[in-house]
Coordinates of C-alpha atoms in Angstrom, one line a residue:
X1 CA 99.6 121.9 132.9
X2 CA 97.3 123.7 130.4
X3 CA 93.6 123.5 130.3
X4 CA 93.2 121.0 127.5
X5 CA 96.2 118.6 128.7
X6 CA 93.4 116.4 130.0
X7 CA 91.2 116.5 127.2
X8 CA 94.4 115.4 124.9
X9 CA 95.1 112.5 127.1
X10 CA 91.8 111.2 126.9
X11 CA 91.6 111.5 123.1
X12 CA 95.0 109.7 122.8
X13 CA 93.7 106.8 125.1
X14 CA 90.4 106.4 123.0
X15 CA 92.7 106.6 119.6
X16 CA 94.8 103.7 121.3
X17 CA 91.6 101.7 122.1
X18 CA 90.3 101.9 118.6
X19 CA 93.2 100.9 117.1
X20 CA 93.4 97.6 119.0
X21 CA 89.8 96.8 118.2
X22 CA 89.2 93.8 115.7
X23 CA 86.0 93.5 113.6
X24 CA 83.6 91.1 115.1
X25 CA 83.5 87.6 113.4
X26 CA 80.4 85.7 113.6
X27 CA 80.4 82.2 111.6
X28 CA 82.7 83.9 109.1
X29 CA 80.6 87.0 108.7
X30 CA 82.6 90.2 109.4
X31 CA 80.1 93.1 110.0
X32 CA 81.4 96.5 109.4
X33 CA 80.0 99.9 109.1
X34 CA 80.4 100.2 105.1
X35 CA 77.2 97.4 104.5
X36 CA 75.1 98.6 101.6
X37 CA 71.8 97.9 102.2
X38 CA 70.7 97.9 98.2
X39 CA 73.0 94.9 97.8
X40 CA 70.5 92.7 99.9
X41 CA 68.5 90.5 98.2
X42 CA 64.9 90.7 99.0
X43 CA 62.9 87.2 98.2
X44 CA 59.1 87.8 97.8
X45 CA 56.6 85.3 98.2
X46 CA 52.9 85.3 97.6
X47 CA 50.5 84.8 100.6
X48 CA 47.4 83.4 99.7
X49 CA 44.9 84.6 102.4
X50 CA 42.6 82.2 104.2
X51 CA 39.0 82.2 103.1
X52 CA 36.5 81.7 105.8
X53 CA 33.9 79.0 105.0
X54 CA 30.4 79.5 105.9
X55 CA 28.8 77.3 108.0
X56 CA 25.3 76.4 106.3
X57 CA 22.4 77.0 108.7
X58 CA 19.2 74.7 108.5
X59 CA 16.5 76.0 106.7
X60 CA 13.6 77.2 108.3
X61 CA 10.5 75.7 106.7
X62 CA 6.9 76.5 107.3
X63 CA 4.2 74.2 108.5
X64 CA 2.6 74.0 104.9
X65 CA 5.8 72.6 104.0
X66 CA 5.7 70.1 106.5
X67 CA 6.3 66.6 105.0
X68 CA 3.4 64.2 104.7
X69 CA 2.5 61.8 107.7
X70 CA 2.8 58.1 106.5
X71 CA 0.6 56.4 109.2
X72 CA -2.7 57.1 111.1
X73 CA -2.2 59.2 114.0
X74 CA -4.0 58.1 117.0
X75 CA -5.1 59.8 120.2
X76 CA -2.5 62.7 121.2
X77 CA -0.5 62.4 124.3
X78 CA 0.5 65.7 125.6
X79 CA 3.4 65.3 128.4
X80 CA 5.0 68.2 130.3
X81 CA 8.7 67.4 130.9
X82 CA 8.9 69.0 134.1
X83 CA 11.1 69.7 137.5
X84 CA 11.6 72.9 139.3
X85 CA 15.3 72.2 140.0
X86 CA 17.5 73.1 137.3
X87 CA 20.3 71.2 135.8
X88 CA 18.3 68.0 135.8
X89 CA 18.3 67.1 132.2
X90 CA 15.0 68.4 130.7
X91 CA 16.0 69.7 127.7
X92 CA 18.4 67.1 127.2
X93 CA 15.7 64.4 127.7
X94 CA 13.1 66.8 125.6
X95 CA 15.3 66.9 122.6
X96 CA 16.4 62.9 122.5
X97 CA 13.3 61.5 123.6
X98 CA 11.4 63.3 120.9
X99 CA 14.0 62.7 118.3
X100 CA 14.1 58.9 119.4
X101 CA 10.2 58.4 119.0
X102 CA 10.4 60.5 115.6
X103 CA 12.9 57.7 114.3
X104 CA 10.9 55.0 115.4
X105 CA 7.9 56.5 113.0
X106 CA 6.3 58.5 115.5
X107 CA 4.8 62.3 114.7
X108 CA 6.2 64.3 117.8
X109 CA 5.9 68.1 118.4
X110 CA 8.4 69.7 121.0
X111 CA 7.2 72.8 122.8
X112 CA 10.2 74.7 124.0
X113 CA 8.5 76.6 126.9
X114 CA 12.2 77.8 128.6
X115 CA 13.3 81.3 128.0
X116 CA 16.5 80.1 127.6
X117 CA 15.7 78.1 124.6
X118 CA 18.0 75.4 125.0
X119 CA 15.7 72.9 123.2
X120 CA 15.5 75.2 120.1
X121 CA 19.2 75.6 120.1
X122 CA 20.1 71.8 121.0
X123 CA 18.4 70.9 117.5
X124 CA 20.1 73.4 115.7
X125 CA 17.7 76.1 115.4
X126 CA 19.2 79.8 115.1
X127 CA 16.9 81.6 117.3
X128 CA 18.0 85.2 115.5
X129 CA 16.2 83.8 112.4
X130 CA 13.2 82.8 113.9
X131 CA 10.1 85.4 113.0
X132 CA 7.8 83.8 115.7
X133 CA 8.2 81.9 118.7
X134 CA 5.9 80.5 121.6
X135 CA 5.6 83.9 123.1
X136 CA 3.7 85.0 120.0
X137 CA 1.4 82.3 120.6
X138 CA 0.8 83.0 124.2
X139 CA 0.6 86.4 123.9
X140 CA -0.1 87.7 120.6
X141 CA -2.6 85.4 119.1
X142 CA -0.2 84.2 116.6
X143 CA -1.8 80.9 115.2
X144 CA 0.1 77.9 116.4
X145 CA 0.8 76.5 112.8
X146 CA 2.4 80.0 111.9
X147 CA 5.0 79.3 114.8
X148 CA 5.7 75.4 114.1
X149 CA 9.1 74.7 112.4
X150 CA 8.5 71.1 110.8
X151 CA 10.8 68.2 110.1
X152 CA 13.5 69.7 112.4
X153 CA 14.4 65.9 112.5
X154 CA 12.6 62.6 111.4
X155 CA 9.1 62.8 112.3
X156 CA 10.0 65.8 114.8
X157 CA 8.7 69.3 114.7
X158 CA 9.4 72.3 117.0
X159 CA 7.7 75.3 118.3
X160 CA 10.8 77.4 119.5
X161 CA 11.5 79.7 122.1
X162 CA 13.3 83.0 122.1
X163 CA 14.5 85.7 124.6
X164 CA 10.8 87.3 124.0
X165 CA 9.7 84.5 126.3
X166 CA 11.7 86.0 129.2
X167 CA 9.1 88.7 129.5
X168 CA 6.1 86.4 129.2
X169 CA 5.7 85.6 132.9
X170 CA 4.9 89.3 134.0
X171 CA 3.0 90.1 130.7
X172 CA 0.7 87.1 131.3
X173 CA -0.5 88.3 134.5
X174 CA -2.7 91.1 133.4
X175 CA -4.2 88.6 130.7
X176 CA -7.7 86.9 130.8
X177 CA -7.4 83.2 131.0
X178 CA -3.8 83.3 131.3
X179 CA -3.4 79.5 132.8
X180 CA -5.5 78.3 129.6
X181 CA -3.1 80.1 126.8
X182 CA -1.1 77.1 126.2
X183 CA -3.8 74.6 126.3
X184 CA -6.0 76.3 123.7
X185 CA -3.3 76.3 121.2
X186 CA -2.0 72.8 121.8
X187 CA -5.5 71.5 121.9
X188 CA -6.1 72.4 118.0
X189 CA -3.2 70.3 117.3
X190 CA -4.7 67.0 118.8
X191 CA -5.0 64.2 116.1
X192 CA -2.1 65.6 113.9
X193 CA 0.7 64.3 116.5
X194 CA 1.2 61.0 118.4
X195 CA 3.2 62.9 121.0
X196 CA 3.6 66.6 122.2
X197 CA 6.3 67.4 124.7
X198 CA 6.4 70.4 126.6
X199 CA 9.9 71.5 127.9
X200 CA 9.3 73.4 130.9
X201 CA 11.3 76.1 132.7
X202 CA 12.9 75.6 136.1
X203 CA 10.4 77.2 138.1
X204 CA 6.9 77.0 139.1
X205 CA 5.8 80.4 137.5
X206 CA 3.1 81.0 134.9
X207 CA 4.7 79.4 132.3
X208 CA 4.8 76.2 134.2
X209 CA 1.3 76.6 135.3
X210 CA 0.1 76.8 131.5
X211 CA 2.4 73.5 130.8
X212 CA 0.6 71.8 133.6
X213 CA -3.1 72.8 132.4
X214 CA -2.1 71.9 128.7
X215 CA -0.5 68.4 129.4
X216 CA -2.4 65.1 130.1
X217 CA 0.7 63.7 131.7
X218 CA 4.1 64.5 133.5
X219 CA 7.3 63.3 133.1
X220 CA 9.6 64.2 135.9
X221 CA 13.5 63.9 135.3
X222 CA 15.6 63.4 138.4
X223 CA 19.1 63.5 138.4
X224 CA 21.2 60.8 140.6
X225 CA 23.0 63.1 142.8
X226 CA 22.7 64.6 145.9
X227 CA 19.5 66.7 146.8
X228 CA 17.8 64.6 144.1
X229 CA 14.3 64.8 145.6
X230 CA 14.8 68.6 146.4
X231 CA 12.0 70.5 145.0
X232 CA 9.8 67.4 143.8
X233 CA 7.5 67.7 147.0
X234 CA 6.6 71.4 145.7
X235 CA 6.2 70.3 142.5
X236 CA 3.6 67.4 143.4
X237 CA 1.9 69.9 145.5
X238 CA 1.5 72.3 142.4
X239 CA 0.4 69.5 140.3
X240 CA -2.3 68.6 143.0
X241 CA -3.8 72.2 143.2
X242 CA -3.7 72.4 138.8
X243 CA -5.6 68.6 139.0
X244 CA -8.2 69.9 141.6
X245 CA -9.3 73.3 140.0
X246 CA -7.9 73.2 136.3
X247 CA -6.7 69.9 134.8
X248 CA -8.8 67.1 136.3
X249 CA -7.0 64.4 134.1
X250 CA -3.3 65.5 135.1
X251 CA -1.2 62.7 136.6
X252 CA 2.5 61.5 136.7
X253 CA 3.5 59.7 133.6
X254 CA 6.8 58.6 134.7
X255 CA 10.0 59.4 136.7
X256 CA 13.1 59.7 135.0
X257 CA 16.4 59.0 136.5
X258 CA 19.2 61.1 134.7
X259 CA 23.0 61.3 135.2
X260 CA 23.5 57.9 136.3
X261 CA 26.9 56.9 137.4
X262 CA 27.0 53.2 138.0
X263 CA 30.8 53.4 139.4
X264 CA 29.6 55.6 142.4
X265 CA 27.7 54.2 145.4
X266 CA 25.6 57.6 145.6
X267 CA 24.0 56.8 142.5
X268 CA 22.8 53.6 143.3
X269 CA 21.6 54.9 146.6
X270 CA 19.6 57.8 144.8
X271 CA 17.9 55.2 142.5
X272 CA 17.0 53.1 145.1
X273 CA 15.5 55.8 147.1
X274 CA 13.5 57.2 144.0
X275 CA 12.2 53.9 143.4
X276 CA 11.0 53.3 146.8
X277 CA 9.4 57.0 146.9
X278 CA 7.7 56.6 143.5
X279 CA 7.2 52.9 143.0
X280 CA 6.4 51.1 139.6
X281 CA 6.1 55.0 137.6
X282 CA 9.9 55.3 137.7
X283 CA 11.0 54.2 134.1
X284 CA 13.4 51.3 134.0
X285 CA 15.8 53.1 131.5
X286 CA 18.5 54.9 133.4
X287 CA 20.2 57.6 131.2
X288 CA 23.9 57.7 131.8
X289 CA 26.1 60.6 132.5
X290 CA 28.3 60.9 129.4
X291 CA 30.4 63.4 127.5
X292 CA 28.6 62.8 124.2
X293 CA 25.3 63.7 125.6
X294 CA 26.8 66.9 126.5
X295 CA 28.5 67.6 123.1
X296 CA 25.4 66.9 121.2
X297 CA 23.6 70.3 121.6
X298 CA 26.7 72.2 120.7
X299 CA 26.6 70.8 117.2
X300 CA 22.8 71.0 117.2
X301 CA 21.9 67.2 116.9
X302 CA 20.1 64.7 118.9
X303 CA 22.3 62.0 120.6
X304 CA 20.5 59.5 118.2
X305 CA 22.5 61.2 115.3
X306 CA 25.7 62.9 117.0
X307 CA 26.4 59.4 118.3
X308 CA 24.0 56.8 117.3
X309 CA 26.0 53.6 118.8
X310 CA 26.8 55.2 122.2
X311 CA 25.5 54.2 125.2
X312 CA 23.8 57.8 125.4
X313 CA 21.8 57.2 122.4
X314 CA 20.8 53.8 123.2
X315 CA 19.5 54.8 126.7
X316 CA 16.9 57.1 124.8
X317 CA 15.9 54.6 122.2
X318 CA 15.1 52.3 125.2
X319 CA 13.3 54.8 127.1
X320 CA 11.3 55.8 123.9
X321 CA 10.3 51.9 123.5
X322 CA 9.1 52.3 127.2
X323 CA 7.1 55.1 126.9
X324 CA 5.5 53.7 123.5
X325 CA 4.4 50.3 125.7
X326 CA 3.1 52.6 128.4
X327 CA 0.5 54.0 126.1

């Protein structure tokens, strides 16, 4: 047998297989090697690119552009919304109570003293566009009128906070009269507003001490959950020390129960416990836990605008009436 006999046999077998192959047919279409690509018709269609719509930002006005006040402002009430425990509804209450009072014809100033700036962003203020904030009032001697953003909502002005405020705790340590910085600034606004609310940080540092010294009264939100009274004892001790040495008029205006869920036994027990502990200073109004209250800040609106007919909005309207009636 020659050297190439096996190669010849393999070639003959391959030719036999090739002759027996049939064209592959799929849906009556025969695919062969001689397809001419130039004969394929190309259909062109026009693609219109999507144009991104710019979301209009709220214009930042100056205090000199503030709308005229339509009523005679009486004695200004300065209240610090305070609880050293986080997540109890301080900023939510600061935003929605201020807006509800403003819609009732009151002149309200909201001072955002929390470095997180939730009260500012929750009212639609773009913090990157803010030229001056409460930090500049405390440490750079900027006039408070130059920091106020007027008419954020009906009857509501805001002193915003930015990330700059995060370093204020450390920087205030070396300053003279460090506890009185906010009181000196807010004091110049008495007689221009019916209410001044200070949204405090969740701590008992120098920023909170400034709020305690500047305020006439305290509004303490307490959530209807386990450990509701955790930290309140330390807050009351701090209040007593400030009252003794720095601000003799300081007292508790009211205790507000937030995140109430009437379906749970725990919420009802917390309400009973808090009312037994604080007595008559607890507000009758209970702030419910609702999805709309959680959603409203992401749209930069108070609940009275975002969901005016909801139970969250109604609860803050009821609270505003209680605040007015207490005087």
